Short mmCIF file of C-alpha atoms and ligand atoms in Angstrom, two decimals:
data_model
loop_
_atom_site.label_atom_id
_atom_site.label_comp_id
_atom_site.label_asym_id
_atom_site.label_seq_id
_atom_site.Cartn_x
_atom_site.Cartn_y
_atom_site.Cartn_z
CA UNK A 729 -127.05 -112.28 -156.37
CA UNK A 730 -128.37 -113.18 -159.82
CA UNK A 731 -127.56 -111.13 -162.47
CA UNK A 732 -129.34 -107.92 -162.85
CA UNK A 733 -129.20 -104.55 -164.44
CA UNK A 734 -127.17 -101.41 -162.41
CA UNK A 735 -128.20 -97.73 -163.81
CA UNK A 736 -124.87 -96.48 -164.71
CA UNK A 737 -124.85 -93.54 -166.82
CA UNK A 738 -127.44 -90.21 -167.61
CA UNK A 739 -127.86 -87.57 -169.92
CA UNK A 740 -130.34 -85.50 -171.30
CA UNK A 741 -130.67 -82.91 -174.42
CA UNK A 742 -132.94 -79.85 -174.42
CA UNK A 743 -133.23 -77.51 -177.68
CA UNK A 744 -132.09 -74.35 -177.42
CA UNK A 745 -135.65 -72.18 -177.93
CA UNK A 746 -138.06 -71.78 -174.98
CA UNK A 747 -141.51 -70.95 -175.59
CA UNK A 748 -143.19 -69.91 -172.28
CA UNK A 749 -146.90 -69.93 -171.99
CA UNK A 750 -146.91 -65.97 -172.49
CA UNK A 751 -145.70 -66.46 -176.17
CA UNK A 752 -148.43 -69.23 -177.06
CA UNK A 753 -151.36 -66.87 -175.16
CA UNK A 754 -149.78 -64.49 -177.87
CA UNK A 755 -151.18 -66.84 -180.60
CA UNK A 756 -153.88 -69.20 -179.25
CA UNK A 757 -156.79 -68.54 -176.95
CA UNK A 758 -155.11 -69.24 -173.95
CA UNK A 759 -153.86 -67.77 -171.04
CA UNK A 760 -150.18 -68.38 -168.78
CA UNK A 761 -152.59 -68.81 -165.61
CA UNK A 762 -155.14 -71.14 -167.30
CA UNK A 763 -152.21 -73.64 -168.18
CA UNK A 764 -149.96 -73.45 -164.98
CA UNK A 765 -153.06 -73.75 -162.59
CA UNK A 766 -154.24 -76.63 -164.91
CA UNK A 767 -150.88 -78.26 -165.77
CA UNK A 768 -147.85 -77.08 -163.54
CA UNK A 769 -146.61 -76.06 -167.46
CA UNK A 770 -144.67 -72.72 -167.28
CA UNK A 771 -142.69 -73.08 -170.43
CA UNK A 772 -141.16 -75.88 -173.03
CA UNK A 773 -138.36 -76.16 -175.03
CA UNK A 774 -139.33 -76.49 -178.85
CA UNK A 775 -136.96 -78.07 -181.48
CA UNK A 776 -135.25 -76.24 -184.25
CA UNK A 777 -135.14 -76.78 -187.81
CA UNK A 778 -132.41 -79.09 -187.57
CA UNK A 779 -133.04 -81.12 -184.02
CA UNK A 780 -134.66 -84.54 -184.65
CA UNK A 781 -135.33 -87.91 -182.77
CA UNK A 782 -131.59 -88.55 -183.64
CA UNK A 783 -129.74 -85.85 -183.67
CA UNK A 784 -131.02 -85.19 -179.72
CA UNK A 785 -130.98 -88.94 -179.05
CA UNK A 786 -127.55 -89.08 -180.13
CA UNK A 787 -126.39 -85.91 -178.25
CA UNK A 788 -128.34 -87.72 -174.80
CA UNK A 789 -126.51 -90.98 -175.39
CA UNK A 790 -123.34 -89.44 -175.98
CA UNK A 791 -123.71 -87.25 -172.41
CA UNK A 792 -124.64 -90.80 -171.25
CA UNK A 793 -121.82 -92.16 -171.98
CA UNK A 794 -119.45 -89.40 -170.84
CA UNK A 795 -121.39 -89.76 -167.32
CA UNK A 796 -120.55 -93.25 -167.31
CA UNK A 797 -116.77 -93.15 -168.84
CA UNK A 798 -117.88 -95.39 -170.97
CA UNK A 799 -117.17 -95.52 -175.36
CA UNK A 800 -119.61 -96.51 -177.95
CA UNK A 801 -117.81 -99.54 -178.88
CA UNK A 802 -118.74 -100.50 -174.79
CA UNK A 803 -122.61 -100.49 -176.04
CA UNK A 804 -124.35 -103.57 -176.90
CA UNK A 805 -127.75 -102.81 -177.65
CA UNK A 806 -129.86 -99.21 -177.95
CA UNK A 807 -133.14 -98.82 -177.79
CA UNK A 808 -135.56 -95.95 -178.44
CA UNK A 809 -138.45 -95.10 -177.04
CA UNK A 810 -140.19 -92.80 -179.71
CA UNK A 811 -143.67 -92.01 -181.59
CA UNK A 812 -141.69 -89.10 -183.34
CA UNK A 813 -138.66 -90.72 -186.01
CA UNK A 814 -136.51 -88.89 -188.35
CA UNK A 815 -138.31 -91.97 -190.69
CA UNK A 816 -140.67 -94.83 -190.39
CA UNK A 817 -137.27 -97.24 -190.83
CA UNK A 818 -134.26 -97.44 -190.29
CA UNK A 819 -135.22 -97.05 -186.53
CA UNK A 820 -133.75 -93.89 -185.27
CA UNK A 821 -132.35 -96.49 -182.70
CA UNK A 822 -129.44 -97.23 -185.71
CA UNK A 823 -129.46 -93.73 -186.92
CA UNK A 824 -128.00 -92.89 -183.54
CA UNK A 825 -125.81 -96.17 -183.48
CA UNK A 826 -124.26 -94.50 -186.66
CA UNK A 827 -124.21 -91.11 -185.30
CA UNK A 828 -122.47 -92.36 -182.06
CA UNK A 829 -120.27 -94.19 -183.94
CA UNK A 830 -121.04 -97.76 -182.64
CA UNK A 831 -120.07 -100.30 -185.56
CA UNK A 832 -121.29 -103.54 -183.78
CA UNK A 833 -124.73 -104.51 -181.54
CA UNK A 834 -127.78 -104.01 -182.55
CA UNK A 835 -130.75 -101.59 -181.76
CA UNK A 836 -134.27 -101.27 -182.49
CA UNK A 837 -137.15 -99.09 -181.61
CA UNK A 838 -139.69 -99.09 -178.99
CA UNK A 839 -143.40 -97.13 -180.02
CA UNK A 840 -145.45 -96.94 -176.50
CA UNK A 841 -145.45 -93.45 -176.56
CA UNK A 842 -145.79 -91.51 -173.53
CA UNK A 843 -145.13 -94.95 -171.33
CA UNK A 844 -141.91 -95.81 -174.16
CA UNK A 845 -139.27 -95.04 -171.68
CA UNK A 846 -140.40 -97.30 -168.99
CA UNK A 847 -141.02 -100.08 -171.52
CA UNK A 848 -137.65 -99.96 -173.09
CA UNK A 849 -136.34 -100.04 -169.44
CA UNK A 850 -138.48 -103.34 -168.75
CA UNK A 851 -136.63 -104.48 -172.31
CA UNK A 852 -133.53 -103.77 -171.69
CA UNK A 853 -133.37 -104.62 -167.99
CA UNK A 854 -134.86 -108.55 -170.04
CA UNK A 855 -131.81 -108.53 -172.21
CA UNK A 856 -129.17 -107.85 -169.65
CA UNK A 857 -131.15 -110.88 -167.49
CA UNK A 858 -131.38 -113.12 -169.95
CA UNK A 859 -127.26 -112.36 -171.46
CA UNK A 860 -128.50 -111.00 -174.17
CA UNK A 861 -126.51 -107.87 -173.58
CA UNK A 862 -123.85 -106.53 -170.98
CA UNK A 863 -124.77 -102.97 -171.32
CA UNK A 864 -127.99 -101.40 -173.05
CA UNK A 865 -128.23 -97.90 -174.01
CA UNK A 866 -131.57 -96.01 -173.19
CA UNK A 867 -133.20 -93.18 -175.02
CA UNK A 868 -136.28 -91.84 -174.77
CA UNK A 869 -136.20 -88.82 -177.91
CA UNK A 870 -139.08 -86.97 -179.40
CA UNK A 871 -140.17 -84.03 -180.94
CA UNK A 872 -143.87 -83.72 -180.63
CA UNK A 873 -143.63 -79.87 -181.33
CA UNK A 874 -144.20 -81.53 -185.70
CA UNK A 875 -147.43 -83.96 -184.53
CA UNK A 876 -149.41 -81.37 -182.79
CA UNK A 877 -151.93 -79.04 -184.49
CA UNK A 878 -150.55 -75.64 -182.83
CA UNK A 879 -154.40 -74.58 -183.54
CA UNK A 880 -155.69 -77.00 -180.99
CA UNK A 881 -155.06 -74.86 -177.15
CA UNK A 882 -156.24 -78.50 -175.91
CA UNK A 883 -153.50 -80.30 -176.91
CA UNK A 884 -150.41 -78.02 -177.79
CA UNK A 885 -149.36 -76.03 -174.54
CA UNK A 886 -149.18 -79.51 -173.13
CA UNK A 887 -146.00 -81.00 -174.61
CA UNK A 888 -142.29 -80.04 -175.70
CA UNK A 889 -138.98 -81.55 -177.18
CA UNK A 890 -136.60 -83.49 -175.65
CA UNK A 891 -134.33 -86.40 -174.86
CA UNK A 892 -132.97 -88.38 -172.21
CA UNK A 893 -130.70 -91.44 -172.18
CA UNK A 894 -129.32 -93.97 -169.43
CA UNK A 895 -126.94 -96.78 -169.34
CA UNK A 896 -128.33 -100.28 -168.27
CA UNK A 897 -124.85 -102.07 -167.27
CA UNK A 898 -124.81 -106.20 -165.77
CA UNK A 899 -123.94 -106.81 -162.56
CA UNK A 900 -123.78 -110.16 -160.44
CA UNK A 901 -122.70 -108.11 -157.03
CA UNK A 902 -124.68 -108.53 -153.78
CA UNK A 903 -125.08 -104.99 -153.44
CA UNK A 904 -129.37 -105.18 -153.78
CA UNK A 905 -128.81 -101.98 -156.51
CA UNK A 906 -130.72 -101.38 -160.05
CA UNK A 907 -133.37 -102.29 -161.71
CA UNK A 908 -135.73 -104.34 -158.85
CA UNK A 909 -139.14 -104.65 -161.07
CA UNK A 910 -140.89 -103.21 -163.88
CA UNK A 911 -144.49 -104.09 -164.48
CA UNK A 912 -146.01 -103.08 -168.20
CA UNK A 913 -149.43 -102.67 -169.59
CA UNK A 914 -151.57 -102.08 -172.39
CA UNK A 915 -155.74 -101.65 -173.20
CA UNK A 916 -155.87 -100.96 -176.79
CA UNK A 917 -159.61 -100.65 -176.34
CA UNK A 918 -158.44 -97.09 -175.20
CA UNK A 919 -157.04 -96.22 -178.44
CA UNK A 920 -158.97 -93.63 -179.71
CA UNK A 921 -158.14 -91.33 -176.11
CA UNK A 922 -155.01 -90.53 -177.48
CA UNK A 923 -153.62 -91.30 -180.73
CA UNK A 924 -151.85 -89.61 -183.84
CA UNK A 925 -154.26 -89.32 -186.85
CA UNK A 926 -152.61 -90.62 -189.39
CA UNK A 927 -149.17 -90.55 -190.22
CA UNK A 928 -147.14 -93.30 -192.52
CA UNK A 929 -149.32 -96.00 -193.02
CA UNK A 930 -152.90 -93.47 -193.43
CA UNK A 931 -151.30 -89.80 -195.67
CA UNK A 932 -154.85 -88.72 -196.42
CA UNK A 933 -154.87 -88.03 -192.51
CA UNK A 934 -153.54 -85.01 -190.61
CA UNK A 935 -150.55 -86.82 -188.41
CA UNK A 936 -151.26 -84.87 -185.65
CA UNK A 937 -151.61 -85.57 -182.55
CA UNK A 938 -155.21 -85.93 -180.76
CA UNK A 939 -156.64 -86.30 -176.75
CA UNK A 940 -159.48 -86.31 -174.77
CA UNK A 941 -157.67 -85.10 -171.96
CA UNK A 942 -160.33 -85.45 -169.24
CA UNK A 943 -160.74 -88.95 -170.01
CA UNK A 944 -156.87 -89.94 -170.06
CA UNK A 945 -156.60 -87.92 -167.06
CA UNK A 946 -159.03 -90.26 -164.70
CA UNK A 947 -157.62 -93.07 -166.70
CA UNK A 948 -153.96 -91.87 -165.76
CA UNK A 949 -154.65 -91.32 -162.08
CA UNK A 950 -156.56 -94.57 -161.50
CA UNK A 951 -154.19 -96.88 -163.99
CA UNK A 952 -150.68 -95.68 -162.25
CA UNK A 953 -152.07 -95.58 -158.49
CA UNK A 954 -153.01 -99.27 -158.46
CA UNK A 955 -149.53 -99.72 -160.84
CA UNK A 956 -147.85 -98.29 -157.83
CA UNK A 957 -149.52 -100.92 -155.30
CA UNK A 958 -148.47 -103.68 -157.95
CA UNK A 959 -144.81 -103.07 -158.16
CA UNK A 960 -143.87 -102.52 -154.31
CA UNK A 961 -146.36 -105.77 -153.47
CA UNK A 962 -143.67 -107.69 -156.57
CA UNK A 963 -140.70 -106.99 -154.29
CA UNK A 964 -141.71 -106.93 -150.71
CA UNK A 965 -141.91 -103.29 -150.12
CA UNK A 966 -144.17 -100.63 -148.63
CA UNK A 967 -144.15 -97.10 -149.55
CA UNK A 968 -142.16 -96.26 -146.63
CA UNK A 969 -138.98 -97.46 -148.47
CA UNK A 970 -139.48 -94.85 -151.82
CA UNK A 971 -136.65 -92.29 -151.81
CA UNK A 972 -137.68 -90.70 -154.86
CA UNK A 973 -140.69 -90.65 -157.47
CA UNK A 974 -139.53 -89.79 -160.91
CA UNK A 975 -142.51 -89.19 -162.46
CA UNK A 976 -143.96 -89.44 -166.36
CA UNK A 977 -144.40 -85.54 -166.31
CA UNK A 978 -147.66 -85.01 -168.36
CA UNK A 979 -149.63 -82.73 -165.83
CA UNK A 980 -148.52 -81.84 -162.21
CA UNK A 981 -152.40 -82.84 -161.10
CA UNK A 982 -151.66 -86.31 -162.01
CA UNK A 983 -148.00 -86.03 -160.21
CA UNK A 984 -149.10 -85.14 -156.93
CA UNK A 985 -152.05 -87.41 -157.17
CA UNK A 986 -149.68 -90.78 -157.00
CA UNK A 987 -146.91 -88.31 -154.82
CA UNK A 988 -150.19 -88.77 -152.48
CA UNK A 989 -151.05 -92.35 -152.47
CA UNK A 990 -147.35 -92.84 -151.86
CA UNK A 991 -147.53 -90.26 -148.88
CA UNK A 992 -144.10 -88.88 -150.51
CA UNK A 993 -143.39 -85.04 -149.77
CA UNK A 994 -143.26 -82.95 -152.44
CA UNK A 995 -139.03 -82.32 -152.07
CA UNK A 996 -139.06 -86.46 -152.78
CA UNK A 997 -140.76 -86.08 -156.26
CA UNK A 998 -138.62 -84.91 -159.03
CA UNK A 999 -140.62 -82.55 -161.61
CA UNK A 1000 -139.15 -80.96 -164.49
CA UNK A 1001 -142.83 -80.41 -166.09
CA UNK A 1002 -142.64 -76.95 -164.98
CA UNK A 1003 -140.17 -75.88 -167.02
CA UNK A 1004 -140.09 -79.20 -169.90
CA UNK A 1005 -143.80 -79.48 -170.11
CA UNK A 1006 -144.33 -83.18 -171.27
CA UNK A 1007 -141.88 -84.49 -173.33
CA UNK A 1008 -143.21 -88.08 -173.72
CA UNK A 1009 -140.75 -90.98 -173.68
CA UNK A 1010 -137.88 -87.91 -172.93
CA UNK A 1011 -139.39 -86.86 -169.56
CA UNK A 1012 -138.36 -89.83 -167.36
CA UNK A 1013 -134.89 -89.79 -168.12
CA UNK A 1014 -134.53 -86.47 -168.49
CA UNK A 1015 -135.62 -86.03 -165.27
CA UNK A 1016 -133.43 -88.26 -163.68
CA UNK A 1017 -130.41 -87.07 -165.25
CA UNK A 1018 -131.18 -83.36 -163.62
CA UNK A 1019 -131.90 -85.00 -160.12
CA UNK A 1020 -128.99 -87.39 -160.28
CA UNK A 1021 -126.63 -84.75 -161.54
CA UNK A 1022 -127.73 -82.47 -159.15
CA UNK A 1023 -126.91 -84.93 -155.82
CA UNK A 1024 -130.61 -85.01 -154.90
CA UNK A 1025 -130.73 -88.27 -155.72
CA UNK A 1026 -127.61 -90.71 -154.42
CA UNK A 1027 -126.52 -94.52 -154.78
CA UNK A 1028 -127.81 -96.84 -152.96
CA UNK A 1029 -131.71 -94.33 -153.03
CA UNK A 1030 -134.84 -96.11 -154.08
CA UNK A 1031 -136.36 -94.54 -157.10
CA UNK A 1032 -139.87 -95.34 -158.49
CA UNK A 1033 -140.37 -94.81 -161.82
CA UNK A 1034 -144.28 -94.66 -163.66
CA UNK A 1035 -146.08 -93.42 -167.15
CA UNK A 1036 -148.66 -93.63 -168.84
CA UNK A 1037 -149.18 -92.66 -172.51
CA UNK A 1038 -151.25 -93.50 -175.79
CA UNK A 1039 -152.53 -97.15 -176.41
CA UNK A 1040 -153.19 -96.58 -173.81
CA UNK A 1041 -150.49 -97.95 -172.49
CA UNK A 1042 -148.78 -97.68 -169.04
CA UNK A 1043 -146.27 -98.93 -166.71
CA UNK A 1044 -143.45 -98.54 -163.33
CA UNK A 1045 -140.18 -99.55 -162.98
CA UNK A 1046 -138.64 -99.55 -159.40
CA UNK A 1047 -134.81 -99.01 -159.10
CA UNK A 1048 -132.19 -98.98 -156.82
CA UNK A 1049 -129.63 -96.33 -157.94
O1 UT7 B 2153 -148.60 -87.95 -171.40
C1 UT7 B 2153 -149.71 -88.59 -171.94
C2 UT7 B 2153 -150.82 -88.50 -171.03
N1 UT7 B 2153 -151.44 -87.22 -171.11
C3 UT7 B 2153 -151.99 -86.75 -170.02
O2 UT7 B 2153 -151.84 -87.36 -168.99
C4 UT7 B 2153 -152.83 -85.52 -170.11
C5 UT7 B 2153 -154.05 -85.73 -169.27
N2 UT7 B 2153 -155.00 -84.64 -169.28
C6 UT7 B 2153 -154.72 -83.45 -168.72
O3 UT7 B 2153 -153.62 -83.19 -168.28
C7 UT7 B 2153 -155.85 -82.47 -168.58
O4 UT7 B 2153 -157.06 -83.11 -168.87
C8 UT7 B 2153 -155.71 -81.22 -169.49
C9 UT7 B 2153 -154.59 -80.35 -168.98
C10 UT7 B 2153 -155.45 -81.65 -170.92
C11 UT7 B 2153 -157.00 -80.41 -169.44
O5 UT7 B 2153 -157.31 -80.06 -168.11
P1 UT7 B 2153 -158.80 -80.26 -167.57
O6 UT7 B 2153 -158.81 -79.73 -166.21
O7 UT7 B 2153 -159.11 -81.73 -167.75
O8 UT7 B 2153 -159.62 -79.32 -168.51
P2 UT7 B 2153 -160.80 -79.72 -169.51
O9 UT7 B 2153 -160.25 -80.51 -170.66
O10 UT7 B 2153 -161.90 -80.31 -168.71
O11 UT7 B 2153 -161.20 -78.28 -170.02
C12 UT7 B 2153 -161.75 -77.31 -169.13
C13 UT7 B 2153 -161.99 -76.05 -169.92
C14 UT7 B 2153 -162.74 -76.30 -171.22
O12 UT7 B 2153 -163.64 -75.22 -171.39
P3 UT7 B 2153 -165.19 -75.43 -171.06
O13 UT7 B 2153 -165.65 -76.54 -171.96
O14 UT7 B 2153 -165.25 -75.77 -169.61
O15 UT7 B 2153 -165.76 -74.08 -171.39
C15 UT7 B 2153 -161.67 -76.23 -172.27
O16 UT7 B 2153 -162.16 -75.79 -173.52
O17 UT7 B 2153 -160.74 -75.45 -170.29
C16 UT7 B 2153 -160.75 -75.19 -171.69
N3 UT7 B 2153 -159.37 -75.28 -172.20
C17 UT7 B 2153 -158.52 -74.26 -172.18
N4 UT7 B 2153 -158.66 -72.99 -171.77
C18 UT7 B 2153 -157.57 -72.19 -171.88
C19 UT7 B 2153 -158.75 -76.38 -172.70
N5 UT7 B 2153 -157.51 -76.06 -173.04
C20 UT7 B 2153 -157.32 -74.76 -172.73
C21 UT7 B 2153 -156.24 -73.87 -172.82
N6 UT7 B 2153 -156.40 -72.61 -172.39
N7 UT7 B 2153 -155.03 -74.25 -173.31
#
């Protein structure tokens, strides 16, 4: 078989403080049944004064690597998917090649936003093809709890911190395992749906973070339907062969609308929005460590993969673990 990427190792990093819904009705005009029945959202985990981009990155990768028995020093490349650095540069990708402890490689960052985890998949999965790399570390890390205006009831019940990390390892076996297709896209004509105001390059602005959430709602269910139609048509497939959808998990509306098209019961999706709310580039891989940690999902299981995020931007990936 030609040479191809196998998912070898998972981990994930949650900060220690949950805020449920309760607490924020406390504070905002909003209510625990308003954003469950509208989101699935029953609580977040928020970071503390000292968890950044790195620090959980790092802490993911190194759980990563544990899963994997792997060291550091067996890393080639890591990427990270983030719109939240510790700094504009040096990419938090080499902050956490310090803070790992990996003295060779490279790494670089990856800014798609909520869709950053799939596209630094589609990346890596590129390097490992074209022997670039042997074995590519993945992180999605962010802290969106310092980009949101915690005035804004539209915008911050709707997200939390997180990260999540896997290993991309090369493989030439027969075995029809890992990474089968990704398919990425972008519209920057839908910019201005969701989008930080300002930040590095604009300081006059607030840096927070801003949505029309009705509009990237329809644009989300539409966009990652007809994704899903585009990456089993790539290999040959139907939706009879998905084991598992692990889901971008930005709303549970949005969820069960492609857990439909699919015709997938609900005990074949994984969601961790319930109790992560949406943790951007973290959520994919942080769900998948849970479900493969767990034994719901086992080698050899087909797992689709989809986001969609600011840009907008938007994308699947379909694996076989
Ligand atoms: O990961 C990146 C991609 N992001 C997404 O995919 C998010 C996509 N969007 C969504 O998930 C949903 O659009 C939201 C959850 C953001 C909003 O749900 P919705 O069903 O689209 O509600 P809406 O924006 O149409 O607002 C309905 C009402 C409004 O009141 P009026 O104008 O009808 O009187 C809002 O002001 O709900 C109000 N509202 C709230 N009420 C209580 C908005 N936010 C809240 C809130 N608590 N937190």
């Amino acid at each position: 078989m030609a040479r191809h990427s196998l998912l070898v190792g998972f981990g994930g990093f949650l900060p220690d403080r949950v805020v449920t819904n309760v607490e924020l009705a406390s504070q905002l005009d909003t209510s625990d049944e308003w954003i469950r029945a509208r989101t699935g959202i029953a609580c977040r985990h928020v970071a503390g004064p000292h968890d950044t981009a790195t620090s959980m990155g790092a802490e993911a990768a190194s759980r990563a690597l544990s899963y994997a028995g792997l060291s550091a020093s067996d890393i080639d490349v890591i990427l990270v998917a983030t719109a939240t650095p510790d700094q504009a540069f040096p990419a938090t990708a080499v902050r956490i090649q310090a803070e790992i402890g990996m003295i060779s490689g490279f790494g670089y960052d990856i800014s798609s936003a909520c869709s950053g985890f799939v596209f630094a998949l589609a990346t890596a999965d590129s390097l490992i093809r074209s022997h670039q790399a042997n074995r590519v570390l993945v992180i999605g890390s962010e802290v969106y709890s310092r980009i949101l205006d915690w005035s804004d009831r539209g915008t911050c019940v709707l997200f939390g911190d997180g990260a999540g990390a896997v290993i991309l390892e090369a493989s030439e076996s027969d075995d029809h395992r890992g990474i089968l297709s990704t398919h990425l896209h972008s519209d920057g004509r839908l910019r201005d749906l969701l989008y930080v105001d300002g930040a590095v390059g604009q300081p006059e602005k607030s840096g927070k973070l801003r949505m029309s959430g009705r509009d990237v709602f329809r644009h989300a269910v539409e966009k990652l339907s007809s994704s899903v139609d585009e990456v089993l048509s790539s290999c040959g497939l139907t939706r009879d062969h998905i084991d598992w959808l692990v889901p971008h998990q930005a709303n549970i509306r949005i969820i069960e609308a492609v857990a439909k098209k699919l015709a997938l019961p609900a005990d074949r999706v994984v969601i961790t929005v319930d109790r992560h709310a949406n943790t951007s580039a973290a959520s994919i891989p942080l769900a998948l460590d849970e479900a493969v940690r767990d034994g719901r999902i086992r080698q050899g299981e087909l797992v689709l993969m989809e986001a969609l995020g600011g840009g907008l931007t938007w994308g699947t990936a379909l694996a076989r673990l």
